Amino acid sequence: MPCRHIRATCVPGAPLQAALSALRTGLGVPGSFPPGVLEEAARPPRLPAHDATDIPFLTIDPPTSTDLDQAMHLSRRENGRGYRVRYAIADVAAFVAPGGALDTEAHRRVTTLYFPDEKVPLHPTRLSEGTASLLPDQTCPAVLWTLDLDADGRTESVDVRRALVRSRAKLDYAHVQKSIDDGTAEEPLALLKEIGTLRERLEAERGGISLNVPEQEIVETDGTYELVYRAPLPADAWNAQISLLTGMAAADLMLAHGTGVLRTLPAAPDGAVGRLRRTARALHIDWPHHVSYARLVRSLDPHLPRHAAFLQECTTLLRGAGYTVFRGGALPDVTSHAAVAAPYAHCTAPLRRLVDRYASELCLAAAADEPPPDWVLTALDTLPKEMAEGSRRAGTVERECVDIVEAALLKDRVGDIFDGCVVDVMERQPTVGTVQLESPAVVARIEGGTGTLPLGERLRVRLTQADLGTAKVRFAPA
């Protein structure tokens, strides 16, 4: 599921770049990999017996990405009714020896951390952007999913096995969108729209919600900063549906086998939805009370800055997500992910997320009707805590980066007056709360007034602080 994507075009040595560097130091973010880890990452992988290199896989990622977790091949089924989705996932377990230095370091890092100016990888780049990545014209070990769908896009059968694969093309979203729109895409790629649209329709039927969260970019020019949004293309959403399809199939497979790890999310509390309604009011987005959250999200246009900002705030409803482990046929009380509206598992990004390697092993065992490997069962019960700690770290990085970016954006406007809306008020300090600006779409603390803040009401506010060094933006009632 999405997080807030922020990129920064930084001049080396500029205040924004220095602030982000200081943040990494202050958070104790892992630096370079120890020699033993690099030595293990250079070892050749364990290769599977099944050869699927004849299938012309392709990848769809941002143009600069080189850590390619997934490759796909789409086709029509021989009976003419429905589709076959082949989805290859990088087989990180083929490179990582359980209990070795590389495995230990991955458990320490848990996830790849994304900063606006760089990323801190889960695995050494020699592995994650090299030998384990599904780069074009490179033969790689993979976990190969084969999902047969009916004519409506519903899953009819699932197979998963280890295989050697070879991608033929590395495509980006803009190229994919253009080739589909102008009719030049050949069938394996052209089917992405057909299958993706069917899966979107099924998602709406079951009450699921996919957030097409725009990417924020802060651009520096002569010491001043501008915030822009890159709205996702329809091809982004179609591609995401293939990953979502696989994650749902993985959850079903593990539940049927009785042992697994799910990504779960309870329904959002009323307070969180109420805050989001106030954010909509602040951004002049009409949200009638009879309109559901899912219906509203599907009506938004991420190309519009107000809608883009609101979609960014919608990610707050995903903060209660966690990992639920079960074993021996004792299924958990909660198996669903509220945003997916179905059981769901993380299994398609093992180069960037620790849990996906374990989910893949559990699915391989389930498909073969065999017990999971001992090393998986040994680690299973501690995985939720490790992933929770890693997710908290990633969340802290995200929040601190947002604060820094907003401070950079407003650093020359201290004293200016803005229109905003009070979206939160502290219960025991009613003069302190949170304000959402109309433009730029900044969310920050408001304090310093003498009266109770008017929750949910519009308010003129004055910027009192925008300090890159402390990453703090503060407002007071004007």
PDB file of C-alpha atoms in Angstrom, residues 52 55 72-73 78 80 114 118 122 131 139 159 169 271 323 334 341 431:
ATOM      1  CA  ALA A  52      11.099 -20.296 -17.736  1.00  0.00           C
ATOM      2  CA  ILE A  55       8.709 -16.466 -21.452  1.00  0.00           C
ATOM      3  CA  MET A  72       5.221  -9.860 -15.798  1.00  0.00           C
ATOM      4  CA  HIS A  73       3.884 -11.603 -18.858  1.00  0.00           C
ATOM      5  CA  GLU A  78      -6.033 -21.078 -24.684  1.00  0.00           C
ATOM      6  CA  GLY A  80     -10.346 -18.025 -25.155  1.00  0.00           C
ATOM      7  CA  TYR A 114      13.423   6.396   1.196  1.00  0.00           C
ATOM      8  CA  GLU A 118      18.525   9.111  -1.782  1.00  0.00           C
ATOM      9  CA  LEU A 122      17.740  -3.270   2.640  1.00  0.00           C
ATOM     10  CA  THR A 131      22.402 -10.020  -9.511  1.00  0.00           C
ATOM     11  CA  THR A 139      18.916 -14.651 -16.207  1.00  0.00           C
ATOM     12  CA  ASP A 159       0.457 -21.911  -9.144  1.00  0.00           C
ATOM     13  CA  ALA A 169      12.432  -5.155 -21.600  1.00  0.00           C
ATOM     14  CA  GLY A 271     -11.737  10.120  14.746  1.00  0.00           C
ATOM     15  CA  TYR A 323       1.458  -8.143  10.238  1.00  0.00           C
ATOM     16  CA  VAL A 334      -8.624 -10.757  11.795  1.00  0.00           C
ATOM     17  CA  ALA A 341     -11.390  -5.453   1.521  1.00  0.00           C
ATOM     18  CA  THR A 431      -5.045  26.561  22.071  1.00  0.00           C
TER      19      THR A 431
END
